[in-house]
Amino acid sequence: MPGSSCVFLMYHELELAGRKLCQSEPGYVRYILPLESFRQQMAWLKNSGWHALNVTEALNYPNQNCVCLTFDDGCETDLIAAAPLLREFGFRATFYVTAGFLGTPGYLSEEQLRQLDSEGFEIACHSMTHAYLTDVSEAEVRREIVDAKTRIEQILGHAIEHFSCPGGRYDRRTLAMVRQAGFKTLANSDFHANTSATSAYELGRIAILRDLPIAAFEAICNGRGLWKKRYQHRARRGVQRVIGNDAYDRLRNALLGEPPS
Ligand SMILES: [Zn+2]
């Protein structure tokens, strides 16, 4: 968006023709864009003169039309689908990978992660096992944050600085551990644009959903209408707190029309 604020966009796996997704439940698939939809969004940005930045660059809040592109989970499509398209458009991005998923079917291998890194894309951390960090023990939080950072750094041979929370779930304990581990930022899934006044440990991100019309994408990049989504998001978080994350996920999958897998 214009001026010294920036909307951080959150993507996940991309859908390629003839290729099985990493997961199939509706609560997952709603976050998955077919490659062509993603291309359409990137083409709109490019044709409209926008810049696409990684997290480190976005934190400078340059005075131009820009979005920050982020991808969660570390799916193989980061390298084989997103990266080539981003290179074609001259766009930068940050890939938050789940350390414990590396080398499992559908996700990046260690070698592929090194390749993505060597192509100049920013690699960041999205926990060890994708556990909701509000639901696990102190020892597990340490493993999810500290050990995951170490694992990725060992693979890449350099420090990584940014962390994003699985499912957007975080609390004070999460924040403290992320700081203690030496991460410089924490990204969540809260619906707001970020500015130079936003805490680096409370970076909002807007999840781009599968069926988002291009006009709605443009509105998001411009930071329009985010307050409406913010209220919906807060209401969801309230339900999650009352009934618990597991029950919430089962309920969401039931409401979306399929039993949880
Ligand atoms: Zn995730």
PDB file of C-alpha atoms and ligand atoms in Angstrom:
ATOM      1  CA  MET A   1       0.000   0.000   0.000  1.00  0.00           C
ATOM      2  CA  PRO A   2       1.152   3.553  -0.560  1.00  0.00           C
ATOM      3  CA  GLY A   3       3.418   5.401   1.784  1.00  0.00           C
ATOM      4  CA  SER A   4       5.340   3.939   4.686  1.00  0.00           C
ATOM      5  CA  SER A   5       3.087   0.980   5.379  1.00  0.00           C
ATOM      6  CA  CYS A   6       3.114  -2.445   3.811  1.00  0.00           C
ATOM      7  CA  VAL A   7       0.666  -5.331   3.623  1.00  0.00           C
ATOM      8  CA  PHE A   8       2.320  -8.708   4.212  1.00  0.00           C
ATOM      9  CA  LEU A   9       0.642 -11.420   2.119  1.00  0.00           C
ATOM     10  CA  MET A  10       0.619 -15.058   3.248  1.00  0.00           C
ATOM     11  CA  TYR A  11       0.623 -17.905   0.756  1.00  0.00           C
ATOM     12  CA  HIS A  12       0.974 -21.669   1.195  1.00  0.00           C
ATOM     13  CA  GLU A  13       1.345 -24.578  -1.187  1.00  0.00           C
ATOM     14  CA  LEU A  14       0.401 -23.902  -4.821  1.00  0.00           C
ATOM     15  CA  GLU A  15      -1.787 -26.286  -6.796  1.00  0.00           C
ATOM     16  CA  LEU A  16      -0.300 -27.702  -9.991  1.00  0.00           C
ATOM     17  CA  ALA A  17      -2.281 -29.710 -12.535  1.00  0.00           C
ATOM     18  CA  GLY A  18      -1.940 -33.433 -11.904  1.00  0.00           C
ATOM     19  CA  ARG A  19      -0.085 -32.992  -8.625  1.00  0.00           C
ATOM     20  CA  LYS A  20      -1.444 -34.182  -5.267  1.00  0.00           C
ATOM     21  CA  LEU A  21      -1.558 -31.589  -2.482  1.00  0.00           C
ATOM     22  CA  CYS A  22       0.314 -32.186   0.786  1.00  0.00           C
ATOM     23  CA  GLN A  23      -3.036 -32.367   2.613  1.00  0.00           C
ATOM     24  CA  SER A  24      -6.595 -32.752   1.393  1.00  0.00           C
ATOM     25  CA  GLU A  25      -8.941 -31.559   4.156  1.00  0.00           C
ATOM     26  CA  PRO A  26     -11.045 -28.493   3.280  1.00  0.00           C
ATOM     27  CA  GLY A  27      -9.502 -26.403   6.077  1.00  0.00           C
ATOM     28  CA  TYR A  28      -6.159 -26.815   4.273  1.00  0.00           C
ATOM     29  CA  VAL A  29      -7.316 -26.566   0.678  1.00  0.00           C
ATOM     30  CA  ARG A  30      -8.986 -23.180   1.190  1.00  0.00           C
ATOM     31  CA  TYR A  31      -5.483 -21.710   1.605  1.00  0.00           C
ATOM     32  CA  ILE A  32      -4.160 -23.304  -1.593  1.00  0.00           C
ATOM     33  CA  LEU A  33      -4.106 -21.284  -4.823  1.00  0.00           C
ATOM     34  CA  PRO A  34      -3.960 -22.871  -8.252  1.00  0.00           C
ATOM     35  CA  LEU A  35      -0.745 -21.664  -9.917  1.00  0.00           C
ATOM     36  CA  GLU A  36      -2.737 -19.647 -12.461  1.00  0.00           C
ATOM     37  CA  SER A  37      -4.522 -17.663  -9.731  1.00  0.00           C
ATOM     38  CA  PHE A  38      -1.175 -16.867  -8.147  1.00  0.00           C
ATOM     39  CA  ARG A  39       0.219 -15.825 -11.532  1.00  0.00           C
ATOM     40  CA  GLN A  40      -2.786 -13.540 -12.086  1.00  0.00           C
ATOM     41  CA  GLN A  41      -2.129 -11.805  -8.754  1.00  0.00           C
ATOM     42  CA  MET A  42       1.597 -11.374  -9.440  1.00  0.00           C
ATOM     43  CA  ALA A  43       0.819 -10.055 -12.938  1.00  0.00           C
ATOM     44  CA  TRP A  44      -1.580  -7.495 -11.478  1.00  0.00           C
ATOM     45  CA  LEU A  45       1.124  -6.300  -9.065  1.00  0.00           C
ATOM     46  CA  LYS A  46       3.714  -6.077 -11.830  1.00  0.00           C
ATOM     47  CA  ASN A  47       1.417  -4.316 -14.317  1.00  0.00           C
ATOM     48  CA  SER A  48       0.330  -1.863 -11.636  1.00  0.00           C
ATOM     49  CA  GLY A  49       3.916  -0.917 -10.802  1.00  0.00           C
ATOM     50  CA  TRP A  50       4.036  -2.534  -7.368  1.00  0.00           C
ATOM     51  CA  HIS A  51       7.174  -3.901  -5.720  1.00  0.00           C
ATOM     52  CA  ALA A  52       7.193  -7.287  -3.974  1.00  0.00           C
ATOM     53  CA  LEU A  53       9.656  -7.560  -1.109  1.00  0.00           C
ATOM     54  CA  ASN A  54      10.906 -10.145   1.351  1.00  0.00           C
ATOM     55  CA  VAL A  55      10.446  -9.573   5.098  1.00  0.00           C
ATOM     56  CA  THR A  56      13.872  -8.003   5.666  1.00  0.00           C
ATOM     57  CA  GLU A  57      13.307  -5.491   2.848  1.00  0.00           C
ATOM     58  CA  ALA A  58       9.701  -4.780   3.855  1.00  0.00           C
ATOM     59  CA  LEU A  59      10.820  -3.810   7.368  1.00  0.00           C
ATOM     60  CA  ASN A  60      12.441  -0.719   5.845  1.00  0.00           C
ATOM     61  CA  TYR A  61       8.931   0.381   4.822  1.00  0.00           C
ATOM     62  CA  PRO A  62      10.062   2.011   1.582  1.00  0.00           C
ATOM     63  CA  ASN A  63       7.981   4.921   0.397  1.00  0.00           C
ATOM     64  CA  GLN A  64       6.505   3.176  -2.656  1.00  0.00           C
ATOM     65  CA  ASN A  65       3.669   0.787  -3.526  1.00  0.00           C
ATOM     66  CA  CYS A  66       4.856  -2.499  -2.083  1.00  0.00           C
ATOM     67  CA  VAL A  67       3.681  -5.758  -0.607  1.00  0.00           C
ATOM     68  CA  CYS A  68       5.686  -8.352   1.286  1.00  0.00           C
ATOM     69  CA  LEU A  69       5.336 -11.903  -0.102  1.00  0.00           C
ATOM     70  CA  THR A  70       5.530 -14.773   2.369  1.00  0.00           C
ATOM     71  CA  PHE A  71       4.961 -18.528   2.000  1.00  0.00           C
ATOM     72  CA  ASP A  72       4.354 -20.855   4.931  1.00  0.00           C
ATOM     73  CA  ASP A  73       5.068 -24.543   5.530  1.00  0.00           C
ATOM     74  CA  GLY A  74       7.980 -25.262   3.134  1.00  0.00           C
ATOM     75  CA  CYS A  75       6.127 -27.187   0.423  1.00  0.00           C
ATOM     76  CA  GLU A  76       8.043 -28.375  -2.632  1.00  0.00           C
ATOM     77  CA  THR A  77       5.957 -26.019  -4.792  1.00  0.00           C
ATOM     78  CA  ASP A  78       7.879 -23.127  -3.153  1.00  0.00           C
ATOM     79  CA  LEU A  79      10.844 -24.109  -5.316  1.00  0.00           C
ATOM     80  CA  ILE A  80       9.243 -25.706  -8.363  1.00  0.00           C
ATOM     81  CA  ALA A  81       6.286 -23.333  -8.871  1.00  0.00           C
ATOM     82  CA  ALA A  82       6.495 -20.110  -6.830  1.00  0.00           C
ATOM     83  CA  ALA A  83      10.212 -19.373  -7.253  1.00  0.00           C
ATOM     84  CA  PRO A  84      10.341 -19.554 -11.079  1.00  0.00           C
ATOM     85  CA  LEU A  85       7.280 -17.305 -11.325  1.00  0.00           C
ATOM     86  CA  LEU A  86       8.696 -14.797  -8.833  1.00  0.00           C
ATOM     87  CA  ARG A  87      11.986 -14.694 -10.754  1.00  0.00           C
ATOM     88  CA  GLU A  88      10.064 -14.071 -13.969  1.00  0.00           C
ATOM     89  CA  PHE A  89       8.428 -11.014 -12.364  1.00  0.00           C
ATOM     90  CA  GLY A  90      11.579  -9.883 -10.551  1.00  0.00           C
ATOM     91  CA  PHE A  91       9.876 -10.313  -7.165  1.00  0.00           C
ATOM     92  CA  ARG A  92      11.401 -11.207  -3.824  1.00  0.00           C
ATOM     93  CA  ALA A  93       9.813 -13.320  -1.088  1.00  0.00           C
ATOM     94  CA  THR A  94      10.346 -14.990   2.271  1.00  0.00           C
ATOM     95  CA  PHE A  95       9.720 -18.723   2.681  1.00  0.00           C
ATOM     96  CA  TYR A  96       8.899 -19.861   6.234  1.00  0.00           C
ATOM     97  CA  VAL A  97       9.661 -23.582   6.375  1.00  0.00           C
ATOM     98  CA  THR A  98       8.578 -26.202   8.913  1.00  0.00           C
ATOM     99  CA  ALA A  99      11.921 -27.771   9.834  1.00  0.00           C
ATOM    100  CA  GLY A 100      10.544 -31.212  10.679  1.00  0.00           C
ATOM    101  CA  PHE A 101       8.686 -31.490   7.354  1.00  0.00           C
ATOM    102  CA  LEU A 102      11.855 -31.159   5.254  1.00  0.00           C
ATOM    103  CA  GLY A 103      12.431 -34.276   3.187  1.00  0.00           C
ATOM    104  CA  THR A 104       8.912 -35.669   3.683  1.00  0.00           C
ATOM    105  CA  PRO A 105       6.587 -36.213   0.683  1.00  0.00           C
ATOM    106  CA  GLY A 106       5.364 -32.952  -0.866  1.00  0.00           C
ATOM    107  CA  TYR A 107       7.779 -30.771   1.098  1.00  0.00           C
ATOM    108  CA  LEU A 108      11.209 -29.380   0.247  1.00  0.00           C
ATOM    109  CA  SER A 109      14.209 -31.619   0.708  1.00  0.00           C
ATOM    110  CA  GLU A 110      17.288 -30.190   2.414  1.00  0.00           C
ATOM    111  CA  GLU A 111      18.946 -29.889  -0.985  1.00  0.00           C
ATOM    112  CA  GLN A 112      15.937 -28.045  -2.408  1.00  0.00           C
ATOM    113  CA  LEU A 113      15.958 -25.693   0.572  1.00  0.00           C
ATOM    114  CA  ARG A 114      19.608 -24.862  -0.119  1.00  0.00           C
ATOM    115  CA  GLN A 115      18.711 -24.243  -3.750  1.00  0.00           C
ATOM    116  CA  LEU A 116      15.879 -21.856  -2.851  1.00  0.00           C
ATOM    117  CA  ASP A 117      18.299 -20.043  -0.529  1.00  0.00           C
ATOM    118  CA  SER A 118      21.024 -19.863  -3.183  1.00  0.00           C
ATOM    119  CA  GLU A 119      18.542 -18.355  -5.652  1.00  0.00           C
ATOM    120  CA  GLY A 120      18.355 -15.337  -3.354  1.00  0.00           C
ATOM    121  CA  PHE A 121      15.029 -16.021  -1.685  1.00  0.00           C
ATOM    122  CA  GLU A 122      14.834 -15.428   2.046  1.00  0.00           C
ATOM    123  CA  ILE A 123      14.441 -18.548   4.190  1.00  0.00           C
ATOM    124  CA  ALA A 124      12.747 -18.310   7.567  1.00  0.00           C
ATOM    125  CA  CYS A 125      11.303 -20.614  10.219  1.00  0.00           C
ATOM    126  CA  HIS A 126       7.751 -21.908  10.732  1.00  0.00           C
ATOM    127  CA  SER A 127       8.416 -24.205  13.744  1.00  0.00           C
ATOM    128  CA  MET A 128       9.596 -27.814  13.922  1.00  0.00           C
ATOM    129  CA  THR A 129       6.362 -29.841  13.663  1.00  0.00           C
ATOM    130  CA  HIS A 130       3.686 -27.196  12.920  1.00  0.00           C
ATOM    131  CA  ALA A 131       2.200 -27.555  16.426  1.00  0.00           C
ATOM    132  CA  TYR A 132      -0.009 -24.731  17.666  1.00  0.00           C
ATOM    133  CA  LEU A 133       2.415 -23.006  20.036  1.00  0.00           C
ATOM    134  CA  THR A 134      -0.336 -22.094  22.495  1.00  0.00           C
ATOM    135  CA  ASP A 135      -1.195 -25.779  23.012  1.00  0.00           C
ATOM    136  CA  VAL A 136       2.168 -27.370  23.877  1.00  0.00           C
ATOM    137  CA  SER A 137       4.474 -27.693  26.897  1.00  0.00           C
ATOM    138  CA  GLU A 138       7.390 -25.376  27.659  1.00  0.00           C
ATOM    139  CA  ALA A 139       9.875 -28.019  26.457  1.00  0.00           C
ATOM    140  CA  GLU A 140       7.946 -28.464  23.239  1.00  0.00           C
ATOM    141  CA  VAL A 141       7.788 -24.721  22.616  1.00  0.00           C
ATOM    142  CA  ARG A 142      11.581 -24.650  22.907  1.00  0.00           C
ATOM    143  CA  ARG A 143      11.908 -27.465  20.376  1.00  0.00           C
ATOM    144  CA  GLU A 144       9.423 -25.816  18.008  1.00  0.00           C
ATOM    145  CA  ILE A 145      11.267 -22.493  18.084  1.00  0.00           C
ATOM    146  CA  VAL A 146      14.901 -22.884  19.202  1.00  0.00           C
ATOM    147  CA  ASP A 147      15.666 -26.348  17.785  1.00  0.00           C
ATOM    148  CA  ALA A 148      13.866 -25.575  14.513  1.00  0.00           C
ATOM    149  CA  LYS A 149      16.026 -22.461  14.038  1.00  0.00           C
ATOM    150  CA  THR A 150      19.204 -24.439  14.707  1.00  0.00           C
ATOM    151  CA  ARG A 151      18.160 -27.192  12.291  1.00  0.00           C
ATOM    152  CA  ILE A 152      17.507 -24.798   9.401  1.00  0.00           C
ATOM    153  CA  GLU A 153      20.703 -22.845  10.097  1.00  0.00           C
ATOM    154  CA  GLN A 154      22.720 -26.077  10.044  1.00  0.00           C
ATOM    155  CA  ILE A 155      21.271 -26.942   6.645  1.00  0.00           C
ATOM    156  CA  LEU A 156      21.899 -23.487   5.161  1.00  0.00           C
ATOM    157  CA  GLY A 157      25.113 -22.589   6.963  1.00  0.00           C
ATOM    158  CA  HIS A 158      23.959 -19.103   7.916  1.00  0.00           C
ATOM    159  CA  ALA A 159      21.680 -17.410  10.415  1.00  0.00           C
ATOM    160  CA  ILE A 160      17.947 -17.051   9.858  1.00  0.00           C
ATOM    161  CA  GLU A 161      16.083 -14.152  11.410  1.00  0.00           C
ATOM    162  CA  HIS A 162      12.347 -14.485  10.963  1.00  0.00           C
ATOM    163  CA  PHE A 163       9.687 -16.751  12.486  1.00  0.00           C
ATOM    164  CA  SER A 164       6.004 -17.281  11.693  1.00  0.00           C
ATOM    165  CA  CYS A 165       3.496 -19.045  13.953  1.00  0.00           C
ATOM    166  CA  PRO A 166       1.713 -22.205  12.754  1.00  0.00           C
ATOM    167  CA  GLY A 167      -1.991 -21.447  12.475  1.00  0.00           C
ATOM    168  CA  GLY A 168      -1.220 -17.890  13.586  1.00  0.00           C
ATOM    169  CA  ARG A 169      -1.452 -19.080  17.214  1.00  0.00           C
ATOM    170  CA  TYR A 170       0.842 -17.320  19.656  1.00  0.00           C
ATOM    171  CA  ASP A 171       0.931 -15.982  23.199  1.00  0.00           C
ATOM    172  CA  ARG A 172       3.348 -14.226  25.551  1.00  0.00           C
ATOM    173  CA  ARG A 173       5.346 -17.399  26.077  1.00  0.00           C
ATOM    174  CA  THR A 174       5.763 -17.746  22.303  1.00  0.00           C
ATOM    175  CA  LEU A 175       6.918 -14.141  22.000  1.00  0.00           C
ATOM    176  CA  ALA A 176       9.454 -14.570  24.814  1.00  0.00           C
ATOM    177  CA  MET A 177      10.889 -17.775  23.315  1.00  0.00           C
ATOM    178  CA  VAL A 178      11.120 -16.295  19.818  1.00  0.00           C
ATOM    179  CA  ARG A 179      13.093 -13.334  21.186  1.00  0.00           C
ATOM    180  CA  GLN A 180      15.270 -15.579  23.334  1.00  0.00           C
ATOM    181  CA  ALA A 181      16.057 -17.784  20.318  1.00  0.00           C
ATOM    182  CA  GLY A 182      17.439 -14.718  18.559  1.00  0.00           C
ATOM    183  CA  PHE A 183      14.770 -14.196  15.929  1.00  0.00           C
ATOM    184  CA  LYS A 184      14.405 -10.553  14.900  1.00  0.00           C
ATOM    185  CA  THR A 185      10.743 -10.788  13.928  1.00  0.00           C
ATOM    186  CA  LEU A 186       7.582 -12.797  14.550  1.00  0.00           C
ATOM    187  CA  ALA A 187       4.809 -12.867  11.952  1.00  0.00           C
ATOM    188  CA  ASN A 188       1.290 -13.908  12.890  1.00  0.00           C
ATOM    189  CA  SER A 189      -1.960 -14.066  10.890  1.00  0.00           C
ATOM    190  CA  ASP A 190      -3.609 -10.918  12.232  1.00  0.00           C
ATOM    191  CA  PHE A 191      -5.388  -8.785   9.660  1.00  0.00           C
ATOM    192  CA  HIS A 192      -3.545  -5.509   9.582  1.00  0.00           C
ATOM    193  CA  ALA A 193      -1.017  -3.714   7.423  1.00  0.00           C
ATOM    194  CA  ASN A 194       2.344  -3.128   9.079  1.00  0.00           C
ATOM    195  CA  THR A 195       4.046   0.225   9.487  1.00  0.00           C
ATOM    196  CA  SER A 196       7.281   1.446  11.018  1.00  0.00           C
ATOM    197  CA  ALA A 197       5.248   1.734  14.255  1.00  0.00           C
ATOM    198  CA  THR A 198       4.330  -1.992  14.243  1.00  0.00           C
ATOM    199  CA  SER A 199       6.285  -4.177  16.677  1.00  0.00           C
ATOM    200  CA  ALA A 200       8.654  -6.470  14.759  1.00  0.00           C
ATOM    201  CA  TYR A 201       7.274  -9.288  16.924  1.00  0.00           C
ATOM    202  CA  GLU A 202       3.662  -8.619  15.965  1.00  0.00           C
ATOM    203  CA  LEU A 203       3.770  -8.428  12.186  1.00  0.00           C
ATOM    204  CA  GLY A 204       0.296  -8.952  10.756  1.00  0.00           C
ATOM    205  CA  ARG A 205      -0.211 -10.992   7.600  1.00  0.00           C
ATOM    206  CA  ILE A 206      -3.188 -11.455   5.324  1.00  0.00           C
ATOM    207  CA  ALA A 207      -3.870 -15.045   4.259  1.00  0.00           C
ATOM    208  CA  ILE A 208      -4.676 -15.210   0.553  1.00  0.00           C
ATOM    209  CA  LEU A 209      -7.498 -17.701   0.129  1.00  0.00           C
ATOM    210  CA  ARG A 210      -8.128 -19.943  -2.849  1.00  0.00           C
ATOM    211  CA  ASP A 211     -11.234 -18.253  -4.220  1.00  0.00           C
ATOM    212  CA  LEU A 212     -10.201 -14.625  -3.715  1.00  0.00           C
ATOM    213  CA  PRO A 213     -11.402 -12.483  -6.649  1.00  0.00           C
ATOM    214  CA  ILE A 214      -8.706 -10.280  -8.184  1.00  0.00           C
ATOM    215  CA  ALA A 215     -10.610  -7.117  -7.156  1.00  0.00           C
ATOM    216  CA  ALA A 216     -10.487  -8.275  -3.544  1.00  0.00           C
ATOM    217  CA  PHE A 217      -6.765  -8.982  -3.937  1.00  0.00           C
ATOM    218  CA  GLU A 218      -6.206  -5.412  -5.124  1.00  0.00           C
ATOM    219  CA  ALA A 219      -8.178  -4.081  -2.151  1.00  0.00           C
ATOM    220  CA  ILE A 220      -6.045  -6.128   0.260  1.00  0.00           C
ATOM    221  CA  CYS A 221      -2.781  -4.852  -1.273  1.00  0.00           C
ATOM    222  CA  ASN A 222      -4.092  -1.324  -0.856  1.00  0.00           C
ATOM    223  CA  GLY A 223      -5.039  -2.062   2.742  1.00  0.00           C
ATOM    224  CA  ARG A 224      -8.723  -1.438   2.105  1.00  0.00           C
ATOM    225  CA  GLY A 225     -11.389  -3.251   4.123  1.00  0.00           C
ATOM    226  CA  LEU A 226      -8.915  -5.018   6.402  1.00  0.00           C
ATOM    227  CA  TRP A 227     -10.864  -3.823   9.460  1.00  0.00           C
ATOM    228  CA  LYS A 228     -13.842  -6.011   8.447  1.00  0.00           C
ATOM    229  CA  LYS A 229     -11.665  -9.086   8.228  1.00  0.00           C
ATOM    230  CA  ARG A 230     -10.033  -8.083  11.514  1.00  0.00           C
ATOM    231  CA  TYR A 231     -13.378  -8.285  13.338  1.00  0.00           C
ATOM    232  CA  GLN A 232     -14.173 -11.666  11.774  1.00  0.00           C
ATOM    233  CA  HIS A 233     -10.699 -12.851  12.725  1.00  0.00           C
ATOM    234  CA  ARG A 234     -11.098 -11.707  16.353  1.00  0.00           C
ATOM    235  CA  ALA A 235     -14.451 -13.493  16.573  1.00  0.00           C
ATOM    236  CA  ARG A 236     -12.810 -16.706  15.314  1.00  0.00           C
ATOM    237  CA  ARG A 237      -9.986 -16.380  17.829  1.00  0.00           C
ATOM    238  CA  GLY A 238     -12.584 -15.947  20.574  1.00  0.00           C
ATOM    239  CA  VAL A 239     -14.282 -19.219  19.602  1.00  0.00           C
ATOM    240  CA  GLN A 240     -10.906 -20.970  19.428  1.00  0.00           C
ATOM    241  CA  ARG A 241     -10.064 -19.828  22.951  1.00  0.00           C
ATOM    242  CA  VAL A 242     -13.401 -21.021  24.346  1.00  0.00           C
ATOM    243  CA  ILE A 243     -13.653 -24.437  22.675  1.00  0.00           C
ATOM    244  CA  GLY A 244      -9.944 -25.171  22.102  1.00  0.00           C
ATOM    245  CA  ASN A 245      -7.960 -25.438  18.869  1.00  0.00           C
ATOM    246  CA  ASP A 246      -8.670 -29.145  18.236  1.00  0.00           C
ATOM    247  CA  ALA A 247     -12.427 -28.795  18.573  1.00  0.00           C
ATOM    248  CA  TYR A 248     -12.288 -25.644  16.454  1.00  0.00           C
ATOM    249  CA  ASP A 249     -10.472 -27.443  13.630  1.00  0.00           C
ATOM    250  CA  ARG A 250     -13.009 -30.313  13.698  1.00  0.00           C
ATOM    251  CA  LEU A 251     -15.877 -27.834  13.682  1.00  0.00           C
ATOM    252  CA  ARG A 252     -14.370 -25.829  10.817  1.00  0.00           C
ATOM    253  CA  ASN A 253     -13.863 -28.923   8.670  1.00  0.00           C
ATOM    254  CA  ALA A 254     -17.414 -30.067   9.433  1.00  0.00           C
ATOM    255  CA  LEU A 255     -18.808 -26.664   8.456  1.00  0.00           C
ATOM    256  CA  LEU A 256     -16.748 -26.633   5.274  1.00  0.00           C
ATOM    257  CA  GLY A 257     -18.526 -29.792   4.232  1.00  0.00           C
ATOM    258  CA  GLU A 258     -16.173 -32.690   4.746  1.00  0.00           C
ATOM    259  CA  PRO A 259     -15.167 -34.769   7.723  1.00  0.00           C
ATOM    260  CA  PRO A 260     -11.667 -34.067   9.082  1.00  0.00           C
ATOM    261  CA  SER A 261      -9.049 -36.466   7.781  1.00  0.00           C
TER     262      SER A 261
HETATM  263 ZN    ZN B   1       1.535 -23.288   8.433  1.00  0.00          ZN
END
